Coordinates of C-alpha atoms and ligand atoms in Angstrom, one line a residue:
M18 CA 128.4 95.8 122.8
L19 CA 131.7 96.0 123.9
D20 CA 134.5 97.0 120.4
A21 CA 135.6 93.4 122.2
A22 CA 132.6 91.2 121.4
K23 CA 132.1 92.8 118.7
R24 CA 134.4 92.1 116.4
L25 CA 133.9 88.6 117.6
L26 CA 130.6 89.4 114.8
N27 CA 133.4 90.5 112.2
P28 CA 133.7 88.2 109.4
S29 CA 138.1 87.3 108.1
L30 CA 139.4 90.1 106.0
R31 CA 140.8 87.3 103.3
S32 CA 136.7 85.4 102.8
D33 CA 136.6 89.8 101.7
V34 CA 136.6 88.8 98.2
P35 CA 134.4 90.8 95.3
P36 CA 130.8 89.6 94.4
F37 CA 130.3 88.2 91.3
I38 CA 128.9 91.2 89.7
V39 CA 126.0 89.3 87.3
M40 CA 124.4 87.7 89.9
D41 CA 123.0 91.8 89.8
V42 CA 122.6 91.6 86.3
M43 CA 120.5 87.6 87.3
A44 CA 118.1 89.3 90.1
A45 CA 117.4 92.1 88.1
A46 CA 116.4 90.7 85.2
A47 CA 114.5 88.4 87.8
R48 CA 112.7 91.4 89.1
I49 CA 111.6 92.0 85.4
E50 CA 110.2 89.3 84.8
A51 CA 108.1 89.1 88.0
A52 CA 106.4 91.5 86.1
G53 CA 105.9 89.7 83.3
G54 CA 108.9 91.3 81.6
H55 CA 110.4 88.4 79.2
V56 CA 113.6 88.7 79.7
I57 CA 116.2 86.8 76.8
H58 CA 119.6 85.4 79.3
M59 CA 122.5 85.5 77.9
E60 CA 124.2 86.6 81.2
V61 CA 124.5 83.6 82.7
G62 CA 127.3 81.0 81.4
Q63 CA 125.4 78.2 81.7
P64 CA 124.3 75.4 79.0
A65 CA 120.2 75.3 78.8
A66 CA 119.9 72.1 77.3
P67 CA 119.9 69.4 80.9
A68 CA 122.2 66.9 81.5
P69 CA 122.0 64.0 78.9
A70 CA 119.6 61.3 79.0
T71 CA 122.0 58.8 80.0
A72 CA 122.8 60.4 82.9
I73 CA 119.3 61.5 84.6
A74 CA 118.5 57.5 83.7
A75 CA 121.4 56.2 85.8
A76 CA 120.8 58.9 88.3
Q77 CA 117.8 57.4 88.7
T78 CA 118.8 53.6 88.5
A79 CA 121.1 54.8 91.3
L80 CA 118.4 56.1 94.1
A81 CA 115.6 53.1 93.3
G82 CA 118.6 51.3 94.4
R83 CA 118.5 53.7 98.8
R84 CA 121.7 53.3 100.5
I85 CA 124.1 56.7 98.3
G86 CA 126.6 56.6 100.7
Y87 CA 130.4 57.8 100.4
T88 CA 133.2 56.6 97.3
E89 CA 136.2 56.1 97.6
C90 CA 137.6 59.5 97.8
L91 CA 139.6 60.1 93.9
G92 CA 136.1 59.5 93.1
I93 CA 134.2 55.7 92.2
P94 CA 136.7 53.8 89.6
S95 CA 135.5 53.2 86.8
L96 CA 135.2 56.9 86.3
R97 CA 138.3 57.5 86.8
A98 CA 139.3 55.2 84.6
R99 CA 135.6 56.0 82.0
I100 CA 138.3 59.9 82.1
A101 CA 141.1 58.5 81.2
R102 CA 139.2 57.3 78.3
H103 CA 138.4 60.0 77.2
Y104 CA 141.5 61.4 76.5
T105 CA 141.5 58.5 74.4
E106 CA 139.2 59.2 72.0
A107 CA 139.0 62.6 72.2
Y108 CA 142.7 63.3 72.0
G109 CA 145.0 60.4 70.8
F110 CA 146.8 60.2 74.3
Q111 CA 147.0 57.3 76.4
L112 CA 146.3 58.7 80.4
D113 CA 146.7 56.6 82.8
P114 CA 143.3 57.0 85.0
A115 CA 145.8 57.1 89.3
R116 CA 146.4 61.0 87.7
V117 CA 142.2 61.2 87.3
V118 CA 140.8 63.2 90.6
V119 CA 137.1 63.7 90.6
T120 CA 136.5 66.7 92.3
T121 CA 132.3 69.0 92.4
G122 CA 133.1 70.7 89.7
S123 CA 135.9 72.3 89.1
S124 CA 135.1 74.5 91.8
G125 CA 135.7 72.8 93.7
G126 CA 138.8 71.6 91.6
F127 CA 140.6 75.3 92.0
I128 CA 140.6 75.2 95.7
L129 CA 142.0 71.9 95.8
A130 CA 145.0 72.2 92.8
F131 CA 146.0 75.8 94.7
L132 CA 146.7 74.5 98.0
A133 CA 148.5 71.2 95.9
M134 CA 150.6 73.5 94.4
F135 CA 150.7 76.7 96.5
E136 CA 152.0 78.5 99.5
P137 CA 151.1 81.6 100.9
G138 CA 152.1 84.7 99.0
D139 CA 153.2 83.1 95.6
R140 CA 152.0 85.1 93.1
V141 CA 150.4 83.6 90.2
A142 CA 150.1 84.2 86.2
L143 CA 146.8 84.8 84.7
A144 CA 145.3 86.7 81.9
N145 CA 143.6 89.5 81.4
P146 CA 140.1 89.7 80.4
G147 CA 139.7 86.0 82.5
Y148 CA 137.3 84.6 85.1
P149 CA 136.9 86.2 88.7
P150 CA 137.4 83.4 91.0
Y151 CA 140.5 82.9 89.7
R152 CA 141.5 85.9 91.9
H153 CA 138.9 85.3 94.1
I154 CA 140.2 82.1 95.2
L155 CA 144.0 82.8 95.0
T156 CA 143.5 85.7 97.2
A157 CA 141.5 83.8 99.8
L158 CA 143.9 81.4 100.0
G159 CA 147.3 83.6 100.8
C160 CA 148.4 83.7 97.1
E161 CA 148.5 87.0 94.8
P162 CA 146.9 87.0 91.3
V163 CA 149.3 88.4 88.9
L164 CA 147.3 90.1 85.8
I165 CA 148.9 90.0 83.2
E166 CA 147.6 92.3 79.5
T167 CA 146.4 90.3 76.9
S168 CA 145.9 92.1 73.7
A169 CA 144.2 91.4 70.7
Q170 CA 148.0 90.3 68.6
T171 CA 147.9 87.1 71.1
R172 CA 144.1 86.2 70.4
W173 CA 143.6 87.1 74.4
A174 CA 145.3 84.6 75.7
L175 CA 148.5 85.0 77.7
D176 CA 151.5 84.3 75.9
S177 CA 155.3 83.4 76.4
E178 CA 156.4 87.1 76.5
R179 CA 154.6 88.8 79.0
L180 CA 154.9 86.4 81.8
L181 CA 158.5 86.3 81.3
A182 CA 158.4 90.6 81.8
A183 CA 156.0 89.7 85.3
H184 CA 158.3 87.1 86.3
R185 CA 161.6 89.2 85.9
K186 CA 159.7 91.8 87.8
K187 CA 159.3 89.5 90.8
P188 CA 159.2 85.7 90.8
L189 CA 155.5 83.7 89.0
A190 CA 155.8 81.1 91.1
G191 CA 152.2 79.6 89.0
V192 CA 150.0 80.6 85.7
L193 CA 146.9 79.5 85.1
V194 CA 145.5 79.1 81.7
A195 CA 142.4 79.1 79.6
S196 CA 141.9 77.4 76.7
P197 CA 138.3 78.5 75.5
A198 CA 138.2 81.1 77.9
N199 CA 135.6 82.8 79.1
P200 CA 134.5 85.9 79.1
T201 CA 136.4 86.1 75.8
G202 CA 135.7 82.6 74.7
T203 CA 139.1 83.0 72.2
M204 CA 141.6 80.0 72.9
M205 CA 145.2 79.0 72.6
D206 CA 146.9 77.8 69.6
A207 CA 148.8 74.4 69.6
D208 CA 152.0 75.9 69.2
A209 CA 150.9 79.1 71.1
L210 CA 150.0 76.2 74.0
S211 CA 153.3 73.8 74.1
H212 CA 155.4 77.4 73.4
L213 CA 153.7 79.2 77.0
I214 CA 153.4 75.7 78.5
A215 CA 157.8 75.0 77.7
T216 CA 158.6 78.7 78.8
A217 CA 156.9 79.1 82.1
E218 CA 158.3 75.6 83.1
G219 CA 161.7 76.1 82.1
E220 CA 161.2 79.2 84.5
G221 CA 159.8 77.2 87.5
I222 CA 156.9 78.2 87.1
R223 CA 153.8 75.9 87.7
V224 CA 151.3 75.7 84.5
I225 CA 147.8 74.8 85.4
S226 CA 145.2 74.5 82.7
D227 CA 141.1 75.2 83.2
E228 CA 140.0 73.1 80.6
I229 CA 136.5 73.1 81.2
Y230 CA 134.9 74.5 77.6
H231 CA 136.4 72.0 75.6
G232 CA 134.7 69.9 73.4
L233 CA 132.5 73.4 72.1
D234 CA 135.4 74.2 70.2
Y235 CA 134.9 75.6 66.8
A236 CA 137.5 77.3 65.9
F237 CA 140.2 75.0 65.5
P238 CA 140.9 72.2 67.7
A239 CA 141.0 72.5 71.6
V240 CA 144.3 71.1 72.7
T241 CA 145.4 69.6 76.5
A242 CA 148.1 70.6 78.2
V243 CA 148.1 66.7 79.8
S244 CA 149.6 65.7 76.0
L245 CA 152.0 68.6 76.1
S246 CA 153.5 68.1 79.9
D247 CA 153.4 65.4 82.6
R248 CA 154.1 68.7 85.4
A249 CA 151.0 71.2 83.6
L250 CA 147.8 70.0 86.8
I251 CA 144.6 70.6 84.3
I252 CA 141.1 70.8 85.3
N253 CA 138.1 69.7 84.4
S254 CA 134.4 69.6 84.4
F255 CA 131.0 67.9 82.8
S256 CA 129.8 71.8 84.4
K257 CA 129.2 73.2 79.9
Y258 CA 129.9 70.7 77.5
F259 CA 128.4 67.3 79.2
C260 CA 125.4 70.5 80.2
M261 CA 125.6 68.9 84.2
T262 CA 126.5 72.3 86.0
G263 CA 124.1 71.2 89.2
W264 CA 125.2 68.5 89.5
R265 CA 128.7 69.8 91.3
V266 CA 131.4 67.4 89.3
G267 CA 134.8 67.7 87.5
W268 CA 138.2 66.6 87.1
L269 CA 141.5 66.6 87.8
V270 CA 144.5 65.1 85.3
A271 CA 147.6 65.4 88.7
P272 CA 151.6 65.0 88.2
E273 CA 151.4 61.8 89.7
S274 CA 153.3 63.1 92.6
M275 CA 150.1 65.1 93.5
V276 CA 147.1 62.9 93.7
R277 CA 148.5 61.4 97.5
S278 CA 148.9 65.1 99.0
I279 CA 144.8 66.0 96.7
E280 CA 143.6 63.5 98.1
R281 CA 144.6 63.8 101.9
L282 CA 143.2 67.5 101.2
Q283 CA 139.6 66.3 99.6
Q284 CA 139.9 63.7 102.9
N285 CA 139.8 66.5 104.9
F286 CA 137.1 68.6 102.4
A287 CA 134.8 66.8 101.2
I288 CA 135.1 63.4 102.3
S289 CA 134.1 62.1 98.7
V290 CA 132.0 64.2 96.1
P291 CA 128.0 63.8 95.5
T292 CA 127.5 60.3 94.6
L293 CA 124.8 60.5 92.3
S294 CA 126.9 63.4 90.5
Q295 CA 129.8 60.4 89.7
V296 CA 127.5 57.8 88.7
A297 CA 126.2 60.4 87.2
A298 CA 128.8 61.8 85.0
Q299 CA 129.8 58.4 83.5
A300 CA 127.3 57.8 82.3
A301 CA 127.0 60.7 80.3
F302 CA 129.6 60.2 78.3
D303 CA 127.2 57.1 76.4
G304 CA 125.5 60.8 75.8
R305 CA 127.5 61.7 73.0
D306 CA 125.1 62.5 70.1
E307 CA 123.1 64.9 72.3
M308 CA 125.9 66.4 73.2
E309 CA 127.3 66.8 69.8
A310 CA 123.2 68.5 68.7
V311 CA 123.2 70.6 72.1
K312 CA 126.8 72.3 70.8
H313 CA 126.1 71.9 66.4
G314 CA 123.1 74.4 68.4
Y315 CA 125.6 76.5 69.7
E316 CA 127.7 76.5 66.9
E317 CA 124.2 77.8 65.0
N318 CA 123.5 80.3 67.9
R319 CA 127.7 81.9 67.1
R320 CA 126.6 82.4 63.0
I321 CA 123.7 84.0 63.7
L322 CA 124.8 86.6 66.5
T323 CA 128.6 86.5 64.0
E324 CA 126.6 87.7 61.4
G325 CA 123.9 89.3 63.2
L326 CA 125.7 91.8 65.8
P327 CA 127.3 93.1 63.9
K328 CA 124.0 94.7 61.8
A329 CA 122.7 95.6 65.6
G330 CA 125.4 98.1 65.3
L331 CA 127.4 96.0 67.6
E332 CA 130.8 96.0 64.6
K333 CA 133.4 94.7 67.2
F334 CA 134.5 91.4 69.2
L335 CA 136.8 89.0 70.3
P336 CA 137.4 86.2 68.1
V337 CA 134.2 84.4 68.7
D338 CA 137.2 80.7 68.9
G339 CA 134.5 78.2 71.3
A340 CA 133.0 78.1 74.7
F341 CA 128.9 80.0 74.3
Y342 CA 130.6 83.9 75.4
L343 CA 131.0 86.8 72.7
Y344 CA 133.4 89.3 73.6
A345 CA 132.4 92.8 72.3
D346 CA 133.7 95.9 72.7
V347 CA 130.4 98.6 73.3
S348 CA 133.2 101.7 73.8
R349 CA 131.0 103.1 70.6
F350 CA 127.7 103.5 72.5
S351 CA 129.3 103.5 76.0
N352 CA 132.1 103.9 78.6
D353 CA 130.2 102.4 81.2
S354 CA 129.5 99.0 80.9
H355 CA 127.9 97.9 83.6
D356 CA 125.5 101.8 83.0
F357 CA 124.9 99.8 79.4
A358 CA 123.5 96.3 80.4
K359 CA 121.7 97.9 83.5
R360 CA 119.9 99.7 80.0
L361 CA 120.0 96.5 77.3
L362 CA 118.6 94.8 80.4
E363 CA 116.0 97.4 81.4
E364 CA 114.7 98.9 77.7
V365 CA 115.0 96.0 75.7
H366 CA 115.4 92.5 78.0
V367 CA 117.8 91.1 77.1
A368 CA 120.6 90.1 80.1
A369 CA 124.8 90.1 79.6
T370 CA 127.1 90.5 81.5
P371 CA 129.4 93.7 82.3
G372 CA 132.9 93.8 81.5
I373 CA 133.7 95.1 84.6
D374 CA 133.2 91.3 86.1
F375 CA 136.2 90.2 84.0
D376 CA 139.1 92.8 83.6
P377 CA 139.3 95.3 86.6
I378 CA 141.3 97.1 83.4
H379 CA 139.0 97.7 80.3
G380 CA 136.2 95.9 81.1
K381 CA 133.5 99.1 81.3
D382 CA 134.4 99.0 77.7
F383 CA 133.2 95.8 76.8
V384 CA 130.0 93.1 77.9
R385 CA 130.0 89.6 77.5
F386 CA 127.0 88.3 75.5
S387 CA 126.5 83.9 76.5
Y388 CA 125.5 82.3 73.7
A389 CA 124.2 79.0 75.7
G390 CA 120.3 78.6 74.7
S391 CA 118.3 78.5 71.0
A392 CA 118.7 80.2 68.4
D393 CA 115.0 81.6 68.7
E394 CA 116.5 83.5 71.8
M395 CA 119.8 84.3 69.6
R396 CA 117.5 86.1 66.8
D397 CA 114.7 87.9 68.8
A398 CA 118.1 89.0 71.8
V399 CA 119.8 91.0 67.6
A400 CA 117.1 92.1 66.6
R401 CA 115.9 94.0 69.9
I402 CA 119.8 95.3 70.5
K403 CA 118.8 96.8 66.5
R404 CA 115.7 98.8 67.9
W405 CA 118.1 100.5 70.9
L406 CA 121.1 100.9 69.3
V407 CA 120.1 101.8 65.0
R408 CA 117.6 104.7 65.4
Ligands
PLP27 C1 136.6 79.3 83.1 C2 135.7 78.7 83.8 N1 136.5 77.3 84.9 C3 135.1 77.5 86.0 C4 134.2 77.4 86.0 C5 133.8 76.8 87.0 O1 132.8 76.2 86.9 P1 132.3 74.5 87.5 O2 132.9 75.2 89.3 O3 130.8 74.4 87.3 O4 133.0 73.3 87.0 C6 133.3 78.7 85.1 C7 131.3 78.4 85.1 O5 131.4 79.2 84.7 C8 133.6 78.8 83.8 O6 133.7 79.7 83.5

């Protein structure tokens, strides 16, 4: 083939984003299971529970009505109104439904938010460690992710001082905060979050707040950035608290001035968000008892792990504030978390995610455990890890 013709087969440079290593762990776990092994899955960040019964019933009714057409691009109006009401119920904040945009999971929300807020070349600050798609989506869109180191002093969250230092080096256009965060499970309290937002906005840095793990807060109540600034853009989802990962439905709360731009982007990218999922999402708000029971299950899992892991040899981990993650320091046993996770899986069939997925700098010392499974699985996992590490 001629060189010119061969080049036609090359993917674009911007599509050259790194893979998600957790997917490799999942594939290895599947091979063990295919050979008859019993794997405890603590690698994937998704609830083991199904969507609330109210959501499933609403979807079934909608399906029986047969016609599933497009919806309004910004989302079904009654769902947008219900999401707005959720802010009154959960945070005591009156939100105008006109600021709510329904999206295809929070993942779809990131693309809309980054495009609406940033130009190519813009620098956007992110906490390190952090959720990998933040930096990979930004890179694919031509923006520059700027990783800012976090530490125990700031509960592994971004802080104003380090944000300003990065901004002074080379101006930032934006900052993304997450509380509770993935992979650390740590949270920012109201003071820390409001200080960071005030500092950023005072410097003309736009703020995005990923609130996907709200509802799953144990250490103290999560604060929504919408109540702290009407210039911040909030991203949320039905995937975690609402147990609806596969339904692919989430939402944004955007500054009023950006809603029309976001609408035009979504009109072109997606037309609308899957109708069945939107109908189910609205009904999910009526399944709160079920979701609270799931949350209480996570609290119990959290107790089992925070009490059990130190006895199993893993004494050092970050504050287990929220979401369903425990981020453990495994450097006592290995300086290669990928190898540690591989052996943990192969030798005692516990699947966990190596920290290098989330932190290119120190991730080799950490492993993330997801505790979204059952209490029995957590007890079994602690026993297996103990057998493996404490010989
Ligand atoms: C911090 C964080 N944000 C966003 C997402 C994306 O979730 P979804 O697209 O299902 O809403 C995840 C998924 O694990 C996550 O951990």
